[in-house]
Coordinates of C-alpha atoms in Angstrom, one line a residue:
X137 CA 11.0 -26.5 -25.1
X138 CA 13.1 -23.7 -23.1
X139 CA 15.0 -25.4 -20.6
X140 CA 17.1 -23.4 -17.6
X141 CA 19.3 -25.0 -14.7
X142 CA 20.3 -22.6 -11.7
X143 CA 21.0 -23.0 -8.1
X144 CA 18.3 -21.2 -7.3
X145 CA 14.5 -19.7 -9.0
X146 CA 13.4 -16.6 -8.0
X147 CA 9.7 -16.4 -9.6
X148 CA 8.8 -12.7 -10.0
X149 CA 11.1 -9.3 -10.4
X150 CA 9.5 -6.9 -7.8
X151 CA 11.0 -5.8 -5.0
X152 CA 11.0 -8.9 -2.7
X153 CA 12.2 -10.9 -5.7
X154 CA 15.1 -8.1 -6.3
X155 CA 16.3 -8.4 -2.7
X156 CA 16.4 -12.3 -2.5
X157 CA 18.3 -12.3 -5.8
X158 CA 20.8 -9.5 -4.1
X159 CA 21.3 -11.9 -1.5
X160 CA 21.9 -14.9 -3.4
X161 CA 24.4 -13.4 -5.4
X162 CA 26.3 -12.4 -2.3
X163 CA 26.4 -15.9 -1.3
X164 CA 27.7 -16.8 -4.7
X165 CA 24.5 -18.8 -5.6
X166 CA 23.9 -18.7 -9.4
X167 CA 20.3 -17.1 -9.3
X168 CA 17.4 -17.7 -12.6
X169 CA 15.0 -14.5 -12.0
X170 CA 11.8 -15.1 -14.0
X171 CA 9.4 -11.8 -14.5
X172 CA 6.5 -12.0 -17.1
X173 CA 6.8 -8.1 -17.4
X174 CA 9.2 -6.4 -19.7
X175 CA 12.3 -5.6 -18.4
X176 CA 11.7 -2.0 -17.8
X177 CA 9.3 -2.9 -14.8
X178 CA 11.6 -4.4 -12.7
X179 CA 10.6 -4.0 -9.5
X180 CA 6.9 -4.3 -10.0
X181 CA 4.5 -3.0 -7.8
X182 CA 6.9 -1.3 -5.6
X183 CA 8.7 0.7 -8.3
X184 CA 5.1 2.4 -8.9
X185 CA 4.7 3.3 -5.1
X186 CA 5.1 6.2 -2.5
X187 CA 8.2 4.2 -0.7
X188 CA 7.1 4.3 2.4
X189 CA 8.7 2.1 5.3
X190 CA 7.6 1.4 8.8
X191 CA 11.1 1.4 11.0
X192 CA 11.1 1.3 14.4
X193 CA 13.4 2.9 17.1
X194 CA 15.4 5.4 13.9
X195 CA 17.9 7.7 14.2
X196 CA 15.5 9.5 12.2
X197 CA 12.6 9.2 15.1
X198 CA 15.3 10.2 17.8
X199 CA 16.4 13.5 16.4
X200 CA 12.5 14.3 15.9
X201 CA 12.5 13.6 19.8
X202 CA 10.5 10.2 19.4
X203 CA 10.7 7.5 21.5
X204 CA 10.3 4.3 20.1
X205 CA 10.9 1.0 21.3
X206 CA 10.5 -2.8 19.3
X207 CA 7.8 -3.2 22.4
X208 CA 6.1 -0.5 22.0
X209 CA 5.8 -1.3 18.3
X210 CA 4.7 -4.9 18.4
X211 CA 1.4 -3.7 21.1
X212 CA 0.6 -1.1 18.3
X213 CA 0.8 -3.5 15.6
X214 CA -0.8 -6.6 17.4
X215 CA -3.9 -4.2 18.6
X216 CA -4.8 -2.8 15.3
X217 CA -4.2 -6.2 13.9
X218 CA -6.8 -7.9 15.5
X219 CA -4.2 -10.5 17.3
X220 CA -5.8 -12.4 20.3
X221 CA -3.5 -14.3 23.2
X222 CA -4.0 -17.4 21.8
X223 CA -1.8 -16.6 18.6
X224 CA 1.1 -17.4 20.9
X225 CA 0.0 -21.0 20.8
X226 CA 1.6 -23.2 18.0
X227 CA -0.9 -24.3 15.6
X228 CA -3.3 -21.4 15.6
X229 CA -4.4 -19.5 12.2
X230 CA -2.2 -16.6 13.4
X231 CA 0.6 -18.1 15.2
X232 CA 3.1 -17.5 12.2
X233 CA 1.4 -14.3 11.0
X234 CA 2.4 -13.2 14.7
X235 CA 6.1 -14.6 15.1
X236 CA 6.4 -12.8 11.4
X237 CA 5.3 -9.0 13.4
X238 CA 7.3 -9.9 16.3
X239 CA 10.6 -10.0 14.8
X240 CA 9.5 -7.6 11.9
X241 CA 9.8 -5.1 14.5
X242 CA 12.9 -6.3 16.2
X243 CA 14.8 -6.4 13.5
X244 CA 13.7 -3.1 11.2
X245 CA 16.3 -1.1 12.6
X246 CA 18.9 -3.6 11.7
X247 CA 17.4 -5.6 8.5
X248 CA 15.7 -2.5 6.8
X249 CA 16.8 0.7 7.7
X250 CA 20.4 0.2 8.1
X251 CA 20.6 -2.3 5.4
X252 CA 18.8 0.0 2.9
X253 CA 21.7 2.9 3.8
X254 CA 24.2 0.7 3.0
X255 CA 23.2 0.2 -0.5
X256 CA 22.5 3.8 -1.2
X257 CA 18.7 4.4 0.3
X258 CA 18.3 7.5 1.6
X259 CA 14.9 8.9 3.2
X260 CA 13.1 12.3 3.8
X261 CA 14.0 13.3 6.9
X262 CA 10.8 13.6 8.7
X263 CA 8.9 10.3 9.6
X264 CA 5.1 10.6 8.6
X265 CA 2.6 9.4 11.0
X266 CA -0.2 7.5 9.3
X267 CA -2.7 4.8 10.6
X268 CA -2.6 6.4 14.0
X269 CA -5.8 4.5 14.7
X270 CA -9.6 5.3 15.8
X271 CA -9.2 5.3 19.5
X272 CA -11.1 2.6 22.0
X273 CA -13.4 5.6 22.8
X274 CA -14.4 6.1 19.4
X275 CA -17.5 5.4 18.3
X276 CA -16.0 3.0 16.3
X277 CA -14.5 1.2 18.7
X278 CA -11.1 0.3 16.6
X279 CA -8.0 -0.4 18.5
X280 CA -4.9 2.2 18.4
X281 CA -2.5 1.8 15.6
X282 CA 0.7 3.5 15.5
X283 CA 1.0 5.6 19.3
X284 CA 4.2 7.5 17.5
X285 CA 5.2 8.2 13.7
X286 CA 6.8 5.5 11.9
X287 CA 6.5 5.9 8.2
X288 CA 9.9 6.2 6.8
X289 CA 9.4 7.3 3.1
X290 CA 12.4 7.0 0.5
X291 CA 14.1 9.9 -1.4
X292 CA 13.0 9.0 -4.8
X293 CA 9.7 7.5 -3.7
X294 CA 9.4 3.4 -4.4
X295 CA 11.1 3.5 -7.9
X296 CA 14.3 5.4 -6.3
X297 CA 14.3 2.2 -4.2
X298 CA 13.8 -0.2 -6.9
X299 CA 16.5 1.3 -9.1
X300 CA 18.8 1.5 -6.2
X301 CA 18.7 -2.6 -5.8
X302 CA 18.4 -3.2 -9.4
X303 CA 22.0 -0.8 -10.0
X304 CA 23.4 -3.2 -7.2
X305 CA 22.3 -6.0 -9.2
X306 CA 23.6 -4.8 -12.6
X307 CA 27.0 -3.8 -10.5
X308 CA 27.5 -7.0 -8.7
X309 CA 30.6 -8.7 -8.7
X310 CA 28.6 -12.1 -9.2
X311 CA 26.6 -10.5 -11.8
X312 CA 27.5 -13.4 -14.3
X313 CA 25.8 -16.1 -12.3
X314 CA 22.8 -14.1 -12.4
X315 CA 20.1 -14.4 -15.3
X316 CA 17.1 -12.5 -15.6
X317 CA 14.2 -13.8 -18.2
X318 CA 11.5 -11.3 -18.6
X319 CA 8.3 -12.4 -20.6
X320 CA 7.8 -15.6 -18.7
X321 CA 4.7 -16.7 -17.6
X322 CA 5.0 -19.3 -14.5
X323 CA 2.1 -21.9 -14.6
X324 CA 2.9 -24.3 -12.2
X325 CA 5.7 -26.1 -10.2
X326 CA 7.9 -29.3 -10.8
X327 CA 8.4 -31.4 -8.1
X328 CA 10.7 -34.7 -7.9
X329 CA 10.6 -37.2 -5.3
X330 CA 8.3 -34.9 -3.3
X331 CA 10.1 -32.1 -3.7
X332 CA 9.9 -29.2 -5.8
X333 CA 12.5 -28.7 -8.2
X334 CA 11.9 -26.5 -10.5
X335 CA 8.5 -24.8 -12.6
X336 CA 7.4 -24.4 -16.2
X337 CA 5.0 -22.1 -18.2
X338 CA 5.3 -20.2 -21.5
X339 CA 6.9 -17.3 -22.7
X340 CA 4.8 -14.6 -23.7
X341 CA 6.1 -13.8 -26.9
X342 CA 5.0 -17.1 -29.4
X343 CA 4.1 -19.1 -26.6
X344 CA 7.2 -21.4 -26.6
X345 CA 6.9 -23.6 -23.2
X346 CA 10.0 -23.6 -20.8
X347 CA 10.9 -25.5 -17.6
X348 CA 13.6 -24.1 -15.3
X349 CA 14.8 -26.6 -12.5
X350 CA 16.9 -25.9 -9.3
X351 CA 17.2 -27.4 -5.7
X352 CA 15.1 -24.4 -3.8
X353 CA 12.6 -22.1 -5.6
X354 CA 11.3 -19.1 -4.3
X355 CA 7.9 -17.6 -5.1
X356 CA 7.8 -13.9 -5.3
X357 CA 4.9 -13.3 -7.7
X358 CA 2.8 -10.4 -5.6
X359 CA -0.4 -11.0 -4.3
X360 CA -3.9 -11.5 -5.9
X361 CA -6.1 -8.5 -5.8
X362 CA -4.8 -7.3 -9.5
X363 CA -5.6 -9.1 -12.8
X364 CA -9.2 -8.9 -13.3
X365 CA -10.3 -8.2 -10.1
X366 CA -12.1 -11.5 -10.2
X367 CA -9.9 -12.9 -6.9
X368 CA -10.3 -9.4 -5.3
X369 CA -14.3 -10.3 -5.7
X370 CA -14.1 -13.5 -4.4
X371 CA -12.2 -13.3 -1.6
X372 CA -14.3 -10.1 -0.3
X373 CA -14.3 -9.2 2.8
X374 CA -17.8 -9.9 4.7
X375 CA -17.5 -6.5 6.8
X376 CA -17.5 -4.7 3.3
X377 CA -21.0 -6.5 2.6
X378 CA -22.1 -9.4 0.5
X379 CA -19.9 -8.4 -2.5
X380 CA -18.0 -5.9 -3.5
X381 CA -18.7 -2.7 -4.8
X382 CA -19.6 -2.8 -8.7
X383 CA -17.3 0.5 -9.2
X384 CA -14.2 -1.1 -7.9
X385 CA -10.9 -0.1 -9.6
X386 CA -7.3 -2.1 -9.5
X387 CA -4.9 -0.4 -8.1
X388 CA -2.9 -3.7 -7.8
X389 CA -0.5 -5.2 -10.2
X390 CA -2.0 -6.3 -13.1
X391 CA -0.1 -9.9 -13.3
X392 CA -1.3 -10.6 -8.8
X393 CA -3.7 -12.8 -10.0
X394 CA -2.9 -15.6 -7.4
X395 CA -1.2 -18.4 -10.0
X396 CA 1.7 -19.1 -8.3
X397 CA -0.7 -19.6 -5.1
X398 CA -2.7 -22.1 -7.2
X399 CA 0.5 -23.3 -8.2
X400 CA 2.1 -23.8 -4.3
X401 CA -1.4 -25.3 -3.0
X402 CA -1.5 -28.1 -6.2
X403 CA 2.0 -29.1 -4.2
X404 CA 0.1 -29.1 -0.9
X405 CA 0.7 -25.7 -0.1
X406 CA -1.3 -24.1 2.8
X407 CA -3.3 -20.6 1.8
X408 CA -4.7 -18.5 4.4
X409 CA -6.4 -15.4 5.3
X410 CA -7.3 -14.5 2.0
X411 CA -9.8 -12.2 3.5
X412 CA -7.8 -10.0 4.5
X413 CA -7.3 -7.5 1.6
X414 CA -5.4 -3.7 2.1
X415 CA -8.1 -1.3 -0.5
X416 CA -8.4 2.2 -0.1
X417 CA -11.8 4.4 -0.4
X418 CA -10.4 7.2 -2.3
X419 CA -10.1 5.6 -5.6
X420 CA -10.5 7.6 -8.8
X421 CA -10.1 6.2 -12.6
X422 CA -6.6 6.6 -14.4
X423 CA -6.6 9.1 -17.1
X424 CA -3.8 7.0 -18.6
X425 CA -5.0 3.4 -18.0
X426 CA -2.4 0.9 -18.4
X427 CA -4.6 -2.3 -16.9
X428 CA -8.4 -3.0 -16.7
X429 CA -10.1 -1.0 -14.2
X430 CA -6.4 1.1 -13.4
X431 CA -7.6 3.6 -10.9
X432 CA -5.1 6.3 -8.6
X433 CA -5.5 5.9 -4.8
X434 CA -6.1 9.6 -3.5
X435 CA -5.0 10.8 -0.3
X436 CA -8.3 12.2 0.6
X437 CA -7.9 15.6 2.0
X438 CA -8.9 16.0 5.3
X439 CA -10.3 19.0 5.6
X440 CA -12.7 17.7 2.7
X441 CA -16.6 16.8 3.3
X442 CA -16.9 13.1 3.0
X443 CA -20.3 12.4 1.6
X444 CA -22.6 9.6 0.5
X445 CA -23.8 9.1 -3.1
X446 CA -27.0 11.3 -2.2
X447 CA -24.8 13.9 -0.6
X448 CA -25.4 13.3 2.9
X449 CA -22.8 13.5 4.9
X450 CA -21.1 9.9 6.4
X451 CA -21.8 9.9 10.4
X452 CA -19.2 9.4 11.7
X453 CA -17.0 11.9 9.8
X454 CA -13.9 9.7 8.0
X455 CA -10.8 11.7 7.8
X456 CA -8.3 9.7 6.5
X457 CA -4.4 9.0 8.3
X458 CA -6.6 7.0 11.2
X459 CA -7.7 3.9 9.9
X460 CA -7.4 3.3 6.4
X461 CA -9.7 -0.3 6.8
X462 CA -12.5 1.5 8.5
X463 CA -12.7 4.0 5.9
X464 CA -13.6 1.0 2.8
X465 CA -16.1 -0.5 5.6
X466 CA -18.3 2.5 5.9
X467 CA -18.1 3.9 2.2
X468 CA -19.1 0.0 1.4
X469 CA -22.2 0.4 4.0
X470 CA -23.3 3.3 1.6
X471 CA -25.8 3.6 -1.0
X472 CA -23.9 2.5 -4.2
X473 CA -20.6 1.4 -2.0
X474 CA -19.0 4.8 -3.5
X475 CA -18.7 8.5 -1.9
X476 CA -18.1 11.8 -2.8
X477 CA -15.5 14.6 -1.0
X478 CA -16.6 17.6 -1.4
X479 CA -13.7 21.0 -1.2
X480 CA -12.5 23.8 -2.8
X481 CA -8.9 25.2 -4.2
X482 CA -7.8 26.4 -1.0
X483 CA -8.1 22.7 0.5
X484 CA -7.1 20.8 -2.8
X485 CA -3.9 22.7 -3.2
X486 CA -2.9 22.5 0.2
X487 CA -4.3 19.3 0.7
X488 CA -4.9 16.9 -2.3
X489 CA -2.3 14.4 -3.5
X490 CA -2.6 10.8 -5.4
X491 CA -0.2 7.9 -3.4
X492 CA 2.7 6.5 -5.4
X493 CA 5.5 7.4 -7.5
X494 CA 3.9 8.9 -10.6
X495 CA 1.9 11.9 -9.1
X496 CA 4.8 12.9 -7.0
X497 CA 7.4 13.8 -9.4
X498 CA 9.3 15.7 -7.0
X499 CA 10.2 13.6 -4.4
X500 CA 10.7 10.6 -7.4
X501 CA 13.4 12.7 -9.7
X502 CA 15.2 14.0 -5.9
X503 CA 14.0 17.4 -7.1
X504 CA 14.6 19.4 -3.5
X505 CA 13.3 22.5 -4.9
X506 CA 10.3 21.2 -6.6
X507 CA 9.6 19.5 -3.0
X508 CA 9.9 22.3 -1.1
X509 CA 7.8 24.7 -3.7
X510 CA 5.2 22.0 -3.5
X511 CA 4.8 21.7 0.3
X512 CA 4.8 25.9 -0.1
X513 CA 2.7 26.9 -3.0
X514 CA 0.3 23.8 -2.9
X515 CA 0.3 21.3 -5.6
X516 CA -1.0 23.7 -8.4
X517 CA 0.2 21.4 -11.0
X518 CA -1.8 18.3 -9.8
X519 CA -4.8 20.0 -9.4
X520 CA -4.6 21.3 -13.0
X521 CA -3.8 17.7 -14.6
X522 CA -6.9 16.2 -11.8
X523 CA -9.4 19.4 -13.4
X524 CA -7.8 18.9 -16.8
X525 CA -8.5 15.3 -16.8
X526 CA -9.9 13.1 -14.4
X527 CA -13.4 12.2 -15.2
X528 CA -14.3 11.8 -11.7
X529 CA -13.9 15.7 -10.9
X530 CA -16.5 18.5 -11.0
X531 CA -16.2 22.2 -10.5
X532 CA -18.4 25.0 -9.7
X533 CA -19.0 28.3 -8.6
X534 CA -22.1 27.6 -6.3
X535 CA -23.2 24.8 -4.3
X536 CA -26.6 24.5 -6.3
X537 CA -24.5 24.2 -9.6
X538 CA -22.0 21.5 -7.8
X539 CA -24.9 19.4 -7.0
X540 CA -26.1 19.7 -10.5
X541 CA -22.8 18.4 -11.8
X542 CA -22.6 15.9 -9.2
X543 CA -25.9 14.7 -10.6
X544 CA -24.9 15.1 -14.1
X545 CA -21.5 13.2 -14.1
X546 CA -23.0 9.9 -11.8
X547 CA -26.1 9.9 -14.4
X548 CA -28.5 9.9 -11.3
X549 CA -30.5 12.9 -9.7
X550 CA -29.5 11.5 -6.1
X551 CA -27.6 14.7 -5.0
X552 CA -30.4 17.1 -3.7
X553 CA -28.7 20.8 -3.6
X554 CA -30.7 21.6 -0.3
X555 CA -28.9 18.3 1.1
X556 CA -26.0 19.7 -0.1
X557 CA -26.6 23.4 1.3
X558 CA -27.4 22.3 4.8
X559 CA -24.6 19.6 5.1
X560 CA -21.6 22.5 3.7
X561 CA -23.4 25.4 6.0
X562 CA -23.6 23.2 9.4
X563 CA -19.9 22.0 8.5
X564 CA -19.1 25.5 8.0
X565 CA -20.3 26.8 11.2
X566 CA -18.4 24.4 13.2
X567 CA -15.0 25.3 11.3
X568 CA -16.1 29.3 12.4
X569 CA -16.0 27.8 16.3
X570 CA -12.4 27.0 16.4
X571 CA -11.4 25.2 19.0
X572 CA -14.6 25.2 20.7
X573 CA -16.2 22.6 17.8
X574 CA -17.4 19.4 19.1
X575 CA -17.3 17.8 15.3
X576 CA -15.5 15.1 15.2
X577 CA -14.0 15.9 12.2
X578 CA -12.3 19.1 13.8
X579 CA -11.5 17.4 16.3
X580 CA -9.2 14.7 14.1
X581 CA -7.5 17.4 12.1
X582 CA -7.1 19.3 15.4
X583 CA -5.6 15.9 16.1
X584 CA -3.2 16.1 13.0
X585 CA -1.8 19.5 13.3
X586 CA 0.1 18.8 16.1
X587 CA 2.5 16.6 14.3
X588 CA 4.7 18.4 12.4
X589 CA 4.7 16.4 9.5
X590 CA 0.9 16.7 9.1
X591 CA 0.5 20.6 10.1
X592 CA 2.7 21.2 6.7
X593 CA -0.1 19.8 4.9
X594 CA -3.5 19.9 6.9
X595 CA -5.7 23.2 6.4
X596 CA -5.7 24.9 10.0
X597 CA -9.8 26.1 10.0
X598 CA -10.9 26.1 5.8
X599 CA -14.2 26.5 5.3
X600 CA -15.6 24.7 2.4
X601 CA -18.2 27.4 0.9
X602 CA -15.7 30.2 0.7
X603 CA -16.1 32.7 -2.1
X604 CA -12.2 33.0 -2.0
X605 CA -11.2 29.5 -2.3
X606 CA -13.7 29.1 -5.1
X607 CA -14.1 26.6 -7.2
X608 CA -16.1 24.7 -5.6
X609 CA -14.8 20.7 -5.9
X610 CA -16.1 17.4 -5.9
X611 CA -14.7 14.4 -6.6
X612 CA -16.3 11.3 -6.9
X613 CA -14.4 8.1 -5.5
X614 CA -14.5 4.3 -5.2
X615 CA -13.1 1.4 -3.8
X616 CA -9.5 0.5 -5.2
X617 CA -7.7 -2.8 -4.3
X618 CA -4.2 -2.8 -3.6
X619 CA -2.5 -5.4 -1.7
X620 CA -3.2 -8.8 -0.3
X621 CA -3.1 -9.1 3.5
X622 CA -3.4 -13.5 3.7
X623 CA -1.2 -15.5 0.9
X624 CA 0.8 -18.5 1.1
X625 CA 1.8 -19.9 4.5
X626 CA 5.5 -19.7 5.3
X627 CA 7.4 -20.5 8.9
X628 CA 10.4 -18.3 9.9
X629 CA 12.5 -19.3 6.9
X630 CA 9.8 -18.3 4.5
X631 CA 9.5 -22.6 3.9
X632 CA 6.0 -22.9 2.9
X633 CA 4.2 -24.9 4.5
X634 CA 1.9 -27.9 4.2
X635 CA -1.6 -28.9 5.9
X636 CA 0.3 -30.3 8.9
X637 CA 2.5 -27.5 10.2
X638 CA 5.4 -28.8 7.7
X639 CA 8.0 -27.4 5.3
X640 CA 7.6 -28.6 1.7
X641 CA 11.2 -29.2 1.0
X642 CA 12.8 -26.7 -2.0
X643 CA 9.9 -24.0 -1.7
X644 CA 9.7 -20.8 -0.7
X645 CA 7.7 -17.8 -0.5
X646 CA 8.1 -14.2 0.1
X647 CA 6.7 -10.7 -0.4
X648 CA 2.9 -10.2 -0.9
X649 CA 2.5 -14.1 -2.2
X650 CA 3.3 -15.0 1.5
X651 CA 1.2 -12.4 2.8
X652 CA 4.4 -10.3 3.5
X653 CA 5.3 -13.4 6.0
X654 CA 3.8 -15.4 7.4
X655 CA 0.6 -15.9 5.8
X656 CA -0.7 -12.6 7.0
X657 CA 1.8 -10.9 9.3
X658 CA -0.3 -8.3 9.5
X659 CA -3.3 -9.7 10.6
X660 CA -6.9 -8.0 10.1
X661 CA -5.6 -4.3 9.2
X662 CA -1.9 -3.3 8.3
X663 CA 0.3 -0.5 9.5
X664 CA 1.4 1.5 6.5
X665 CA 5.0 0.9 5.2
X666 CA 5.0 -3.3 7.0
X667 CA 4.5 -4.0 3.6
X668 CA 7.6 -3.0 1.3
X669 CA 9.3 -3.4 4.5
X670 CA 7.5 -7.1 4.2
X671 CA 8.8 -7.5 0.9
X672 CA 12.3 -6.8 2.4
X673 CA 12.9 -8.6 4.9
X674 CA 10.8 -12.1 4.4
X675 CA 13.3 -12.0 1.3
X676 CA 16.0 -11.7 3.5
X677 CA 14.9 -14.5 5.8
X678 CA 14.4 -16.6 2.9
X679 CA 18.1 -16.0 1.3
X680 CA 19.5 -16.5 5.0
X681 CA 18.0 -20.2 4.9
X682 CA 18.8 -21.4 1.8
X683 CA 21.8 -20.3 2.1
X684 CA 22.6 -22.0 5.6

């Protein structure tokens, strides 16, 4: 058997895992970093994503003219979380998960932003403004999310973050007391004298067993909404029905198959609001699969016609950048639980774009040019590779033929082309109003366009059946998991703790295994960019107590 000996275990290589390790090192801690991916995925998750941060109080937001405050933040982020007054009391399901937002926001400037500049982060200079929230008067009746733009998204996207922190790893001073073990698959923990000390499992390659011991181990093995989507299932959401959707595609890491929470609850562990899951409604099938079920989360357009699977249009109109939860609630209240947005190549190139690092090539390589053309020109490219590939696309040159494909691609005659006709021609004529339409969805991308950030890519008044926009699009999506909301319960330190309230001595958790802090700092929804930002700082907090 494999034995190791370090100060300190750091169990998973993604980015919360990366920034605890940093940390370490720069307390001269010697630092064992097991990842059971190959080493050219360090930085998991994150290195595949968009890199988007939510910072509060910027210089970035000030010389946009926003005004910002740590208050203002933690109102937005306790009303769209679903926080009540008595999460103030010690000993309620969400008392940590709120202390964790509290000084998340407090601290962002300081912890995150500044902190991420130091070691060589740089971000577009234009904060995005994304989960903006449904409105109390909505039919809805969600709470607001964010009241000003706080999305801070990294030059280079989530792998130009990655690579950043893994060069200051390679370039450390203390890079000799740090080992990194790739292949290894964590099973369970070690504890001695009711402590944990240490874990053991099996490397991939032969399937030689290890143990690695140290004084403090740190869980940083993602969430568990990946793998085989068999936790994602179980822990379903009852607003998203019974069970979920049989078309569901991963777009979680294909190792977050909740082990290492198994492993922290066999050691009297607390889990909690597993419930609480972060999907997306625009999810279409990888053309490239590299896991089970892979699927791409689009950014659904909005000047797109969201429609049921029997092309009827979903009342009320979703438009996406509002509330990303309440989109996966009514798509899952739908026939089938999957939906279909109808558009053409004026919208799409204008419009269309998949989240994370790989479809945006640009802003990933630091290509300014290529970023600039794109916002410009329209992503002509990415609609060609989408038409060229995707098997959830169909094209046309009339709304009768559409349907037909529509029909043809799900392998059901649902999709009646009078349906279709009526729905395009009534949305139509509202777009021909102006600023005089009472649709909704107007009204939300009127809405839009008056933040800079989203007028450079929201269609002003497009009509959908326009002869000189043709083809006609539609694109079938699903549900797609992402990231876990609930995880392992951690205090301030990012201890975890036991059924009583208590620290188990010599663990820790951090990143999406702790629910990004706390157990759920983000309580029933999440405002984009709290979780790499998560990742970030409940590392930090975690490497600040052990070290002290």
């Amino acid at each position: 058997m494999r034995r190791h000996d370090s100060d300190v275990i750091v169990i998973g290589g993604g980015l919360a895992g990366m920034v605890c390790a940093l940390q370490l090192l720069d307390a001269n801690r010697r630092v064992l970093l097991l990842d059971r991916d190959a080493p050219e995925h360090l930085g998991g998750l994150a290195k595949e994503s968009f890199g988007g941060l939510l910072l509060v109080d910027t210089p970035l937001q000030r010389r946009q003219g926003l005004k910002d405050s740590p208050e203002l933040a933690l109102a937005d982020w306790l009303a769209f979380g679903g926080f009540d007054a008595a999460s103030t009391q010690a000993g309620h399901p969400c008392y940590w998960p709120r202390q964790w937002a509290e000084h998340y926001v407090n601290d962002s400037l300081e912890h995150l932003y500044h902190w991420l500049l130091a070691r060589g982060v740089k971000f577009l200079p234009l904060p995005l403004w994304v989960e903006r929230g449904m409105g109390a008067g909505s039919p809805q009746g969600a709470p607001r999310g964010n009241s000003v733009p706080r999305w801070h998204v990294v030059w280079g996207t989530g792998k130009g973050l990655t690579d950043a922190l893994a060069a200051q790893l390679e370039r450390h001073p203390r890079r000799g007391q740090l080992t990194l073990q790739f292949g290894h698959r964590v099973e369970g923990l070690i504890t001695t004298a009711g402590a944990v000390s240490g874990c053991q499992g099996v490397v991939e390659a032969g399937g030689e067993p290890f143990e690695a011991h140290a004084p403090q181990v740190v869980i940083a093995a993602g969430g568990i909404n990946g793998g085989d989507l068999s936790q994602a299932r179980r822990h379903w959401h009852p607003d998203w029905g019974a069970e979920a959707p049989e078309g569901l595609l991963n777009g979680s890491h294909r190792y977050a198959d909740g082990t290492l929470h198994r492993a922290a609850e066999a050691v009297g562990g607390q889990l909690t609001h597993l419930r609480n899951q972060w999907n997306y409604a625009g999810g279409i099938a990888h053309w490239r699969p590299r896991k089970p079920r892979h699927g791409l989360s689009l950014v659904p357009p909005r000047s797109a016609l969201w429609l049921n699977a029997r092309g009827e249009r979903i009342v009320p109109p979703l438009v996406s950048g509002f509330d990303t939860r309440d989109l996966v609630t009514q798509v899952c209240a739908q026939p089938g639980g999957y939906s279909w947005q109808v558009l053409n190549r004026k919208i799409a190139l204008k419009e269309l774009a998949i989240s994370g690092a790989e479809f945006n090539p640009s802003v990933r390589d630091k290509r300014m040019l290529g970023f600039v053309l794109d916002i410009a020109l329209g992503n002509r490219w990415l609609l060609k590779e989408m038409l060229a590939h995707s098997t959830d696309v169909v094209t046309a040159g009339s709304l009768d033929e559409l349907a037909a494909g529509m029909n043809a691609l799900q392998g059901q005659a649902e999709v009646s082309a009078q349906t279709l006709r009526e729905v395009v021609g009534h949305y139509d004529a509202e777009v021909a109003k102006g600023a005089a339409s009472q649709d909704p969805q107007r009204q939300r991308i009127a809405q839009l366009r008056r933040w800079k950030g989203d007028r450079l890519r929201v269609c002003e008044a497009a009509r959908i059946d326009d002869p000189g926009a043709r083809p006609l699009i539609a694109i079938r999506e699903q549900i797609i998991s992402r990231k876990s909301l609930g995880g392992i319960q951690t205090n301030l330190s990012s201890q975890v703790l036991g059924a009583a309230g208590e620290p188990i001595a010599g663990l820790y958790a951090v990143g999406e295994a702790a629910g990004f802090g706390g157990g759920g700092m983000n309580g029933l929804r999440g405002l984009e960019g709290s979780f790499l930002g998560g990742c970030i700082y409940s590392a930090q907090r975690a490497a600040r107590a052990m070290i002290a």
